[in-house]
mmCIF file of C-alpha atoms and ligand atoms in Angstrom:
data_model
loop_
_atom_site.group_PDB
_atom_site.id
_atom_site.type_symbol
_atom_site.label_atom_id
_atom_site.label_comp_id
_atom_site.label_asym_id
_atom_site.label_seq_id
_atom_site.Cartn_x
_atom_site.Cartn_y
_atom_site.Cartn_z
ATOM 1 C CA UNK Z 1 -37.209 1.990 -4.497
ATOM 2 C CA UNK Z 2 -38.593 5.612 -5.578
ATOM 3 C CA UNK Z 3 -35.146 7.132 -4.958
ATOM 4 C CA UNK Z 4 -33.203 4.577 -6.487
ATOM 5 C CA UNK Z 5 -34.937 4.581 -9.759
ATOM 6 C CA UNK Z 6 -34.263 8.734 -9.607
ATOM 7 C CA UNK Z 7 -30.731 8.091 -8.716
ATOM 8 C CA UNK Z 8 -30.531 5.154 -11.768
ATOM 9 C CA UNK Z 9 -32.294 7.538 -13.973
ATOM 10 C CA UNK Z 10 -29.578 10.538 -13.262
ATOM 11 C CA UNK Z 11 -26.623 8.274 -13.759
ATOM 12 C CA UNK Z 12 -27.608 6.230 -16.827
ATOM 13 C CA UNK Z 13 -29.551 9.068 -18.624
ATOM 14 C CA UNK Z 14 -27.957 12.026 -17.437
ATOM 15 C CA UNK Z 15 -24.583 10.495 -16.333
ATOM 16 C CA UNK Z 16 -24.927 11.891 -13.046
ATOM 17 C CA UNK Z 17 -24.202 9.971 -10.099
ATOM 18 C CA UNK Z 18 -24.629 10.497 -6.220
ATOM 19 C CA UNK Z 19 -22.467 11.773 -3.136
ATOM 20 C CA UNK Z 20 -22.404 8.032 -1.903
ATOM 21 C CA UNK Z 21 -21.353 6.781 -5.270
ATOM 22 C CA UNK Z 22 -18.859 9.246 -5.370
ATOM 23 C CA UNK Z 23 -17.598 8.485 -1.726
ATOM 24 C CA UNK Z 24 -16.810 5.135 -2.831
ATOM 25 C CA UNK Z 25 -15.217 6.409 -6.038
ATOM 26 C CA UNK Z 26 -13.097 8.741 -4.457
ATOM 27 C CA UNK Z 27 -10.025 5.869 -3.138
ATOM 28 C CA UNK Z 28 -10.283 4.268 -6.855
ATOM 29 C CA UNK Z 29 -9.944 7.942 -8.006
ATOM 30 C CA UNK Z 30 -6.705 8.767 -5.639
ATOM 31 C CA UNK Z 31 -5.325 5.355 -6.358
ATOM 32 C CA UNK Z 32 -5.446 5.651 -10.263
ATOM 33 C CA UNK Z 33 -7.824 2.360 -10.077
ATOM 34 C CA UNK Z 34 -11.147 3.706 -11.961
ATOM 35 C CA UNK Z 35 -12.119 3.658 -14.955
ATOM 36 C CA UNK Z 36 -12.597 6.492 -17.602
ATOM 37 C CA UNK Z 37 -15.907 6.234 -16.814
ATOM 38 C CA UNK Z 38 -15.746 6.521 -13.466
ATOM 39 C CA UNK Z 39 -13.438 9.284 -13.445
ATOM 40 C CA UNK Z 40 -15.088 11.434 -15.676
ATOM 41 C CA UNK Z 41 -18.933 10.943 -13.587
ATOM 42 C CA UNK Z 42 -16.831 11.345 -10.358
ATOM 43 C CA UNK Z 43 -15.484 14.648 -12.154
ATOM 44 C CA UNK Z 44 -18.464 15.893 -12.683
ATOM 45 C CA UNK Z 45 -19.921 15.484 -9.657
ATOM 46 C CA UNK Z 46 -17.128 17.168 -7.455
ATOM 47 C CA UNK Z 47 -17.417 20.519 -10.009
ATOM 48 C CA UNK Z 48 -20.927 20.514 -8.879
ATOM 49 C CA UNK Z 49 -20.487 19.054 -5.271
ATOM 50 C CA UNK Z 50 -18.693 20.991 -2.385
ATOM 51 C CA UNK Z 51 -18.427 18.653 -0.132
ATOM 52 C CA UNK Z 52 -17.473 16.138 -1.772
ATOM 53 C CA UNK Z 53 -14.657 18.129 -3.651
ATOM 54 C CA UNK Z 54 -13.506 19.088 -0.001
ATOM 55 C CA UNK Z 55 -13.435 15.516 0.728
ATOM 56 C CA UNK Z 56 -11.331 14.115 -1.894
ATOM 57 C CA UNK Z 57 -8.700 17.541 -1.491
ATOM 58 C CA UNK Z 58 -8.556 15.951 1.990
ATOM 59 C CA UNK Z 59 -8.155 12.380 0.852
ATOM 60 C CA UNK Z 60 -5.131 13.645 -1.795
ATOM 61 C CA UNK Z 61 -3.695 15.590 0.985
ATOM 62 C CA UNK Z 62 -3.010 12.577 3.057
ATOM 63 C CA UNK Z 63 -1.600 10.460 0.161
ATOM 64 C CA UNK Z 64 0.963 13.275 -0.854
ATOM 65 C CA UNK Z 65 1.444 13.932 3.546
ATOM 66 C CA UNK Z 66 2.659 10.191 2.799
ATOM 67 C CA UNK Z 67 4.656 10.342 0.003
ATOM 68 C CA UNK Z 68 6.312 14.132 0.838
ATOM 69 C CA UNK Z 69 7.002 14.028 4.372
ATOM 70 C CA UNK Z 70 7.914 10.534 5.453
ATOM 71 C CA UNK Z 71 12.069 9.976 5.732
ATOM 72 C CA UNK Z 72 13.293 7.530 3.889
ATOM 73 C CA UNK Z 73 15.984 5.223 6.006
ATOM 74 C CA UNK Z 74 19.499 5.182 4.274
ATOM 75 C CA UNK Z 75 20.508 1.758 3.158
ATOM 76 C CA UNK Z 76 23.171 0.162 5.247
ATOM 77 C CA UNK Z 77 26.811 0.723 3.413
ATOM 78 C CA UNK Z 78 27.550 -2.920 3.772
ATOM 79 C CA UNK Z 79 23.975 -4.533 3.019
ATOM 80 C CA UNK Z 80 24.706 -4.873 -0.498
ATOM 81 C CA UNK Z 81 28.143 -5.859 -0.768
ATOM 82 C CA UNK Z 82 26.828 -8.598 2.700
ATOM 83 C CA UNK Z 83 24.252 -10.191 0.327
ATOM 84 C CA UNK Z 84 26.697 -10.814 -2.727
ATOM 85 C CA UNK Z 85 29.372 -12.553 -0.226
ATOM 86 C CA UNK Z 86 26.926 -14.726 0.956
ATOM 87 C CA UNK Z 87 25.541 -15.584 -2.425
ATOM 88 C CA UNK Z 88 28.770 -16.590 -3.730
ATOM 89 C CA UNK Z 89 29.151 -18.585 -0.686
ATOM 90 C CA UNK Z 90 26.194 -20.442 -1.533
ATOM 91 C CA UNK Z 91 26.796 -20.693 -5.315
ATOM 92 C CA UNK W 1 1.639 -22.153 -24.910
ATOM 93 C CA UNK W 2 1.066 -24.070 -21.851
ATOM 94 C CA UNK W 3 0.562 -21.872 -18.641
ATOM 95 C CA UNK W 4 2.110 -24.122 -16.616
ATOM 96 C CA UNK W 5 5.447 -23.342 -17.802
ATOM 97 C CA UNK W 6 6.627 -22.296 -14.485
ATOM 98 C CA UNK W 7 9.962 -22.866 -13.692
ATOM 99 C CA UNK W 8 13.122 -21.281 -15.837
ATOM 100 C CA UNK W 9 16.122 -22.487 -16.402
ATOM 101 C CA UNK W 10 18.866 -19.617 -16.024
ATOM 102 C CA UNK W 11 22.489 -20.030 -16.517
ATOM 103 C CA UNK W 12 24.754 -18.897 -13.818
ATOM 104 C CA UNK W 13 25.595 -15.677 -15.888
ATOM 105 C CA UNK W 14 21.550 -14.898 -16.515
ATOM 106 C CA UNK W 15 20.899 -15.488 -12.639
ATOM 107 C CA UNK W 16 23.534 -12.892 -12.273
ATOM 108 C CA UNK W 17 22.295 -10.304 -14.668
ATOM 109 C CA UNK W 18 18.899 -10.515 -13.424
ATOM 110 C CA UNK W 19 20.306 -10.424 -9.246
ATOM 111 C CA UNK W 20 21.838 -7.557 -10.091
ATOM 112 C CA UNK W 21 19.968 -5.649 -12.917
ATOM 113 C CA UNK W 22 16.304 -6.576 -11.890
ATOM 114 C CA UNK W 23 16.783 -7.324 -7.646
ATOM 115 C CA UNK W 24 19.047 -5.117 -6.557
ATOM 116 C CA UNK W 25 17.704 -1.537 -8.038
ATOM 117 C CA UNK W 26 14.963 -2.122 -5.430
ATOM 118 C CA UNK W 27 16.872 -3.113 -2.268
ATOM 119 C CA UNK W 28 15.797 1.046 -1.316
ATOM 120 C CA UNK W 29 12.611 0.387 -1.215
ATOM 121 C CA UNK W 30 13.193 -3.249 -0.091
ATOM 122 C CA UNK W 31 14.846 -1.733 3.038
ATOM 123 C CA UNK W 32 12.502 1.394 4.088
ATOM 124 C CA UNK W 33 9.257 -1.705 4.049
ATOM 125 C CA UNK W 34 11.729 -3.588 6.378
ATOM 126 C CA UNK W 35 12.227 -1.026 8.742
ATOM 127 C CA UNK W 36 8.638 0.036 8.479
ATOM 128 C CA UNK W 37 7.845 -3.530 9.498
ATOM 129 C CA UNK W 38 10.238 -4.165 12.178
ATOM 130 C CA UNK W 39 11.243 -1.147 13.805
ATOM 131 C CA UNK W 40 14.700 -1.932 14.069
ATOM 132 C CA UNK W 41 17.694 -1.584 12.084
ATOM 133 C CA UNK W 42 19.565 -4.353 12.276
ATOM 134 C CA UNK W 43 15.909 -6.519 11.876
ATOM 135 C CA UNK W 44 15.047 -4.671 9.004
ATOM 136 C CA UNK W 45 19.244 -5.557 7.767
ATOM 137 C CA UNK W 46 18.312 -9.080 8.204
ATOM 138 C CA UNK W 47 14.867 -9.232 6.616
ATOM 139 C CA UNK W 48 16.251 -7.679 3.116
ATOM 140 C CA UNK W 49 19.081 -10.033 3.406
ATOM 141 C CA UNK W 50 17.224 -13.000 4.034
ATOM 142 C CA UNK W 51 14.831 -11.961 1.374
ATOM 143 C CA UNK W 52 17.239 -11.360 -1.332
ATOM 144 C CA UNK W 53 19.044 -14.618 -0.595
ATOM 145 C CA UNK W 54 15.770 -16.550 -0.847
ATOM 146 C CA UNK W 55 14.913 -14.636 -3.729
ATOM 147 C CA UNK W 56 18.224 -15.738 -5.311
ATOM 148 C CA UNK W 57 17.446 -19.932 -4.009
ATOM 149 C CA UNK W 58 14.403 -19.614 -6.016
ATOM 150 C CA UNK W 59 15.559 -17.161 -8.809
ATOM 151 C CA UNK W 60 14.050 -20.139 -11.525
ATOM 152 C CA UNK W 61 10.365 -19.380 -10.581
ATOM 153 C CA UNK W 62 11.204 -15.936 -11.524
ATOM 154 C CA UNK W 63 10.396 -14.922 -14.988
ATOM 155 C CA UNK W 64 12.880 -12.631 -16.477
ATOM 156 C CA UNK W 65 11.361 -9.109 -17.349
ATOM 157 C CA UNK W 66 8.177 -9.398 -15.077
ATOM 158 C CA UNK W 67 7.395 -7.696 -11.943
ATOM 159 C CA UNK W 68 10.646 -7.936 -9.875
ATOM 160 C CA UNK W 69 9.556 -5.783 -7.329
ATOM 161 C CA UNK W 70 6.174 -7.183 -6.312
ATOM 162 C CA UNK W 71 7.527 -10.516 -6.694
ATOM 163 C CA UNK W 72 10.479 -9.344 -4.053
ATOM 164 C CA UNK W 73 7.754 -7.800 -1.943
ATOM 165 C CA UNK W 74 5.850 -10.889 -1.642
ATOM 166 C CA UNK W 75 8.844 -12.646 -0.110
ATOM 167 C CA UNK W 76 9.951 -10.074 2.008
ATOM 168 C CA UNK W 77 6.578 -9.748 3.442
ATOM 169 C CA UNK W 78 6.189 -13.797 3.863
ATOM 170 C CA UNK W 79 9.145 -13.935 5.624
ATOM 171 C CA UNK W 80 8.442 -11.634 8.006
ATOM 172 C CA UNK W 81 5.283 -12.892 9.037
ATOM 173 C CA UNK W 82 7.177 -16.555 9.342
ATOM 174 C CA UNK W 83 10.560 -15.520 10.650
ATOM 175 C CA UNK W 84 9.898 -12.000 12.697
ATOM 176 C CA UNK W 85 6.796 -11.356 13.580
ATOM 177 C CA UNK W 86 6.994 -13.626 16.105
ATOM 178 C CA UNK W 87 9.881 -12.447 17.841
ATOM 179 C CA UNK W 88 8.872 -8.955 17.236
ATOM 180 C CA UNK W 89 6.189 -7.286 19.717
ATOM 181 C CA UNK W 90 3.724 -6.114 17.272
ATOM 182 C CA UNK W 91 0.303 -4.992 18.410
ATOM 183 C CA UNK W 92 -2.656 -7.485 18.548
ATOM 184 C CA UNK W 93 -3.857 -8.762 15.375
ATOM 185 C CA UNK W 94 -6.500 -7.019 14.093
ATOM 186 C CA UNK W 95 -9.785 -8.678 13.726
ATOM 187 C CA UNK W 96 -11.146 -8.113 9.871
ATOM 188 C CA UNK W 97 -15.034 -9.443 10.650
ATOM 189 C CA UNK W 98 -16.368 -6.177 10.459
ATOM 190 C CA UNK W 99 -13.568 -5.187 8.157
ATOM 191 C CA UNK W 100 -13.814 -7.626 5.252
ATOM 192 C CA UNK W 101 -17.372 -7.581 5.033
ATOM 193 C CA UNK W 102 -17.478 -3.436 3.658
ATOM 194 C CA UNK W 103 -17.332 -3.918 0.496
ATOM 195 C CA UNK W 104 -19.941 -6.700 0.613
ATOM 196 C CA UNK W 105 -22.958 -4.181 1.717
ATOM 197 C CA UNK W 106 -24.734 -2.172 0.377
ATOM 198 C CA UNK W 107 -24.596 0.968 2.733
ATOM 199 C CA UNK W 108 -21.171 2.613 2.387
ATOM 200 C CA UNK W 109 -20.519 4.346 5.421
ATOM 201 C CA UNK W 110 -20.459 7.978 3.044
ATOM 202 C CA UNK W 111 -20.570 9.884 6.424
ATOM 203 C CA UNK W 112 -17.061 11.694 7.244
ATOM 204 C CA UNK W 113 -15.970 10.993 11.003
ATOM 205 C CA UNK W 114 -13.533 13.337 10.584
ATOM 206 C CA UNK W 115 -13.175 16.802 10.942
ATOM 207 C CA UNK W 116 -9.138 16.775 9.930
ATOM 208 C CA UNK W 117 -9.002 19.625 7.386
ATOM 209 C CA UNK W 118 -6.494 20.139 4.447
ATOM 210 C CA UNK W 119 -4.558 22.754 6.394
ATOM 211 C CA UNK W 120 -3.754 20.796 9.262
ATOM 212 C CA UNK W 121 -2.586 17.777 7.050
ATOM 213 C CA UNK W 122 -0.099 20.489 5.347
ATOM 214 C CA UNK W 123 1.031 21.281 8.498
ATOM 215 C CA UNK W 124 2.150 18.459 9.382
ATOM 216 C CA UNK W 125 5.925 17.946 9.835
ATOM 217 C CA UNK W 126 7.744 13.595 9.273
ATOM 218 C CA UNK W 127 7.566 12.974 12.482
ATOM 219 C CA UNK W 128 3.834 13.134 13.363
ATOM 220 C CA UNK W 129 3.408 11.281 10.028
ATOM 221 C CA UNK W 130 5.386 8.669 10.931
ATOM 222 C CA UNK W 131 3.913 8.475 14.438
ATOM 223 C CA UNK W 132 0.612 8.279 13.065
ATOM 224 C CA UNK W 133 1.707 5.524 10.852
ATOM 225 C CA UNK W 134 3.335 3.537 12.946
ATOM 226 C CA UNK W 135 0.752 3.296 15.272
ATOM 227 C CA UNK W 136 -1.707 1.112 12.990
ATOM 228 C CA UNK W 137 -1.595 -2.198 13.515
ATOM 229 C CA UNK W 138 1.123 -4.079 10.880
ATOM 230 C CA UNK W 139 -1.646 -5.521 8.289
ATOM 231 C CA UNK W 140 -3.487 -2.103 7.949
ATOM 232 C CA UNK W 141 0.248 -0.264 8.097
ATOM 233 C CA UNK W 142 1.279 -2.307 4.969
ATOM 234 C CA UNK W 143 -1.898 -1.694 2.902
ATOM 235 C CA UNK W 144 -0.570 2.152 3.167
ATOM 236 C CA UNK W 145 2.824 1.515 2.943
ATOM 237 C CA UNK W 146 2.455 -0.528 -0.353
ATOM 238 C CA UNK W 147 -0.257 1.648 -1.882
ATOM 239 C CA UNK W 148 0.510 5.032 -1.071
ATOM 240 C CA UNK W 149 4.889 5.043 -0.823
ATOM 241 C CA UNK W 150 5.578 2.071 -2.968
ATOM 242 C CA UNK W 151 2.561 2.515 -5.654
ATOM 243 C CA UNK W 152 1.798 -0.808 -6.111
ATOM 244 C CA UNK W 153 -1.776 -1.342 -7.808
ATOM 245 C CA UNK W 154 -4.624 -3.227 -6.446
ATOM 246 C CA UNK W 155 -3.823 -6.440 -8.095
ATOM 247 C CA UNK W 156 0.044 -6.504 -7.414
ATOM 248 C CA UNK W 157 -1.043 -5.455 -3.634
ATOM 249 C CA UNK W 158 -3.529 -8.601 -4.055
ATOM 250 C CA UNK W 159 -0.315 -11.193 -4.966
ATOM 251 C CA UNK W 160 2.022 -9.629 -2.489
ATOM 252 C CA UNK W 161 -0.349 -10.058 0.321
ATOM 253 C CA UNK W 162 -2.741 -13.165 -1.233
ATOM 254 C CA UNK W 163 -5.868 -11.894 -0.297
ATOM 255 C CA UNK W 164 -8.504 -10.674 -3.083
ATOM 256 C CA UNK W 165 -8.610 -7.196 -4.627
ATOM 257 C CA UNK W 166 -12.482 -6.566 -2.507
ATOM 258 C CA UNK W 167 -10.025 -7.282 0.536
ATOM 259 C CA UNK W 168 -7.115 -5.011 -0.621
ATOM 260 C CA UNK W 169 -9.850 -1.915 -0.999
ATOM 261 C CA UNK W 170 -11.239 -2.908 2.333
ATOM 262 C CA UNK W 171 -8.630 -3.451 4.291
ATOM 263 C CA UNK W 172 -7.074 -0.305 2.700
ATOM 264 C CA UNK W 173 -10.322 1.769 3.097
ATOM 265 C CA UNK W 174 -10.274 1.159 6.812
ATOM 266 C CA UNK W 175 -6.174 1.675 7.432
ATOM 267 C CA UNK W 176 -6.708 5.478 5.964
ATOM 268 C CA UNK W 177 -9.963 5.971 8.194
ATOM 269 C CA UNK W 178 -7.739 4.826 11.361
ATOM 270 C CA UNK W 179 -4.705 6.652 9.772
ATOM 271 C CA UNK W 180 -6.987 10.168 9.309
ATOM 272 C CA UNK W 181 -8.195 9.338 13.369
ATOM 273 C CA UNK W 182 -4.525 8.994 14.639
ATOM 274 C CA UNK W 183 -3.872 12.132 12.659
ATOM 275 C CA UNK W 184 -7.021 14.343 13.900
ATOM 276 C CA UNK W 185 -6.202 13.288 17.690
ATOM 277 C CA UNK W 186 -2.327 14.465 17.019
ATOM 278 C CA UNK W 187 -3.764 17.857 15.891
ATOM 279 C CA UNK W 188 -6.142 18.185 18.603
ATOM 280 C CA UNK W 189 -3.758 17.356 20.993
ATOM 281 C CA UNK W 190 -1.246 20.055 19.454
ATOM 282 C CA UNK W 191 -4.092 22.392 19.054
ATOM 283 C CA UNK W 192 -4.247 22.517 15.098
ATOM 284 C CA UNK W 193 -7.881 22.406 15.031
ATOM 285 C CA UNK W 194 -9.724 25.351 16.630
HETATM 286 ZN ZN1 LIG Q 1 -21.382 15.023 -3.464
#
């Protein structure tokens, strides 16, 4: 009870906010889902916070692993011009 | 304005403009999920085709100008589970008890069981990516797949897969912890780490 007033007291008066909240900000951070708000306490908190900075550098790493390195498959030649034939079959 | 005002009425000419102007740019995308899904080629062929003919059957609960691409997601994704996951030999399904309930308590597991470091994730070549990927089960595979490659928010990602937004973070939460494992054991196993 004692710690979470001290925690309550640093994020509402002092807008400072702990490693755990900031662990469970970190996915709304990478995903663009957090408020301004949010963002700028979680911001503050990983200037301050080594760990935590190293864990959301890890946490962007693997989104931009995803969205770098992964091949995209080539469309089939024939896919498009397959699904028109069939709709004008239909229509 | 009512909200029930569902269905549209296009003319022929409209349900052509918007086939090819607002369904087609995505059949990329459209195809890569497929064959992310499936595995297979000629599946993955049939899936988009099936999904854009479907998508054309029911163009009139499509409203012109909305979110074309969630909206074909949704179908492409419903289909699969109806039509090809059954044929398909896709690992077990995952059991979401423990999984669904995170975001319920109070104690967020803040401890990292990982020791995969920046470096090694930079290192990584498409391959071992894709291997590590591909080895989640399907459900936890898509929550990646739609988030992280297609971008879709948390509420789109809630209509394409009808489950709430609490269940998207979940669901998504646990996919990158299993994702970061299959990733730390490929670097151990390739001596990255250490
Ligand atoms: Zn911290």
């Amino acid at each position: 009870m004692a710690t979470n007033l001290f925690s309550w007291i640093k994020q509402n008066l002092f807008g400072q906010i702990s490693c755990q909240r900031c662990i469970e900000l970190l996915e709304l951070i990478t995903d663009g889902e957090a408020s301004l708000e949010e963002e700028q306490q979680f911001r503050k908190h990983i200037d301050e916070c080594l760990p935590c900075y190293e864990t959301f550098n890890l946490e962007k790493s693997i989104k931009e692993m995803l969205q770098t390195k992964l091949e995209k498959k080539q469309v089939p030649d024939d896919l498009i011009q397959s699904i028109k034939k069939k709709i004008r079959n239909t229509a | 304005m009512p909200a029930e005002k569902l269905k549209q009425n296009y003319s022929s000419q409209e349900k052509e403009h918007i086939f090819e102007h607002e369904f087609l740019p995505h059949i990329d995308s459209m195809y890569n999920f497929a064959y992310r899904l499936t595995f297979d080629e000629d599946d993955a062929k049939d899936l988009v085709q099936e999904t854009y003919l479907k998508a054309f059957r029911f163009l009139n609960s499509f409203q012109q100008g909305t979110n074309a691409k969630a909206w074909l997601f949704r179908i492409l994704k419903n289909s699969f589970i109806n039509d090809f996951r059954k044929k398909s030999k896709q690992p077990p399904k995952v059991d979401y008890q423990e999984v669904e309930t995170f975001y319920n308590s109070d104690n967020v597991d803040v401890s990292m069981t990982t020791d995969l470091r920046v470096e090694t994730v930079q290192h990584m070549i498409g391959d071992e990516v894709s291997n590590a990927l591909n080895a989640l089960a399907v459900d936890f595979r898509t929550v990646i797949i739609l988030c992280d490659l297609e971008g879709f928010t948390y509420e789109e990602m809630s209509k394409i897969l009808d489950i709430p937004i609490g269940t998207v973070r979940s669901r998504l939460h646990r996919a990158r912890n299993l994702l970061k494992e299959k990733l730390q054991a490929y670097a151990k196993s390739m001596g990255y780490n250490k």
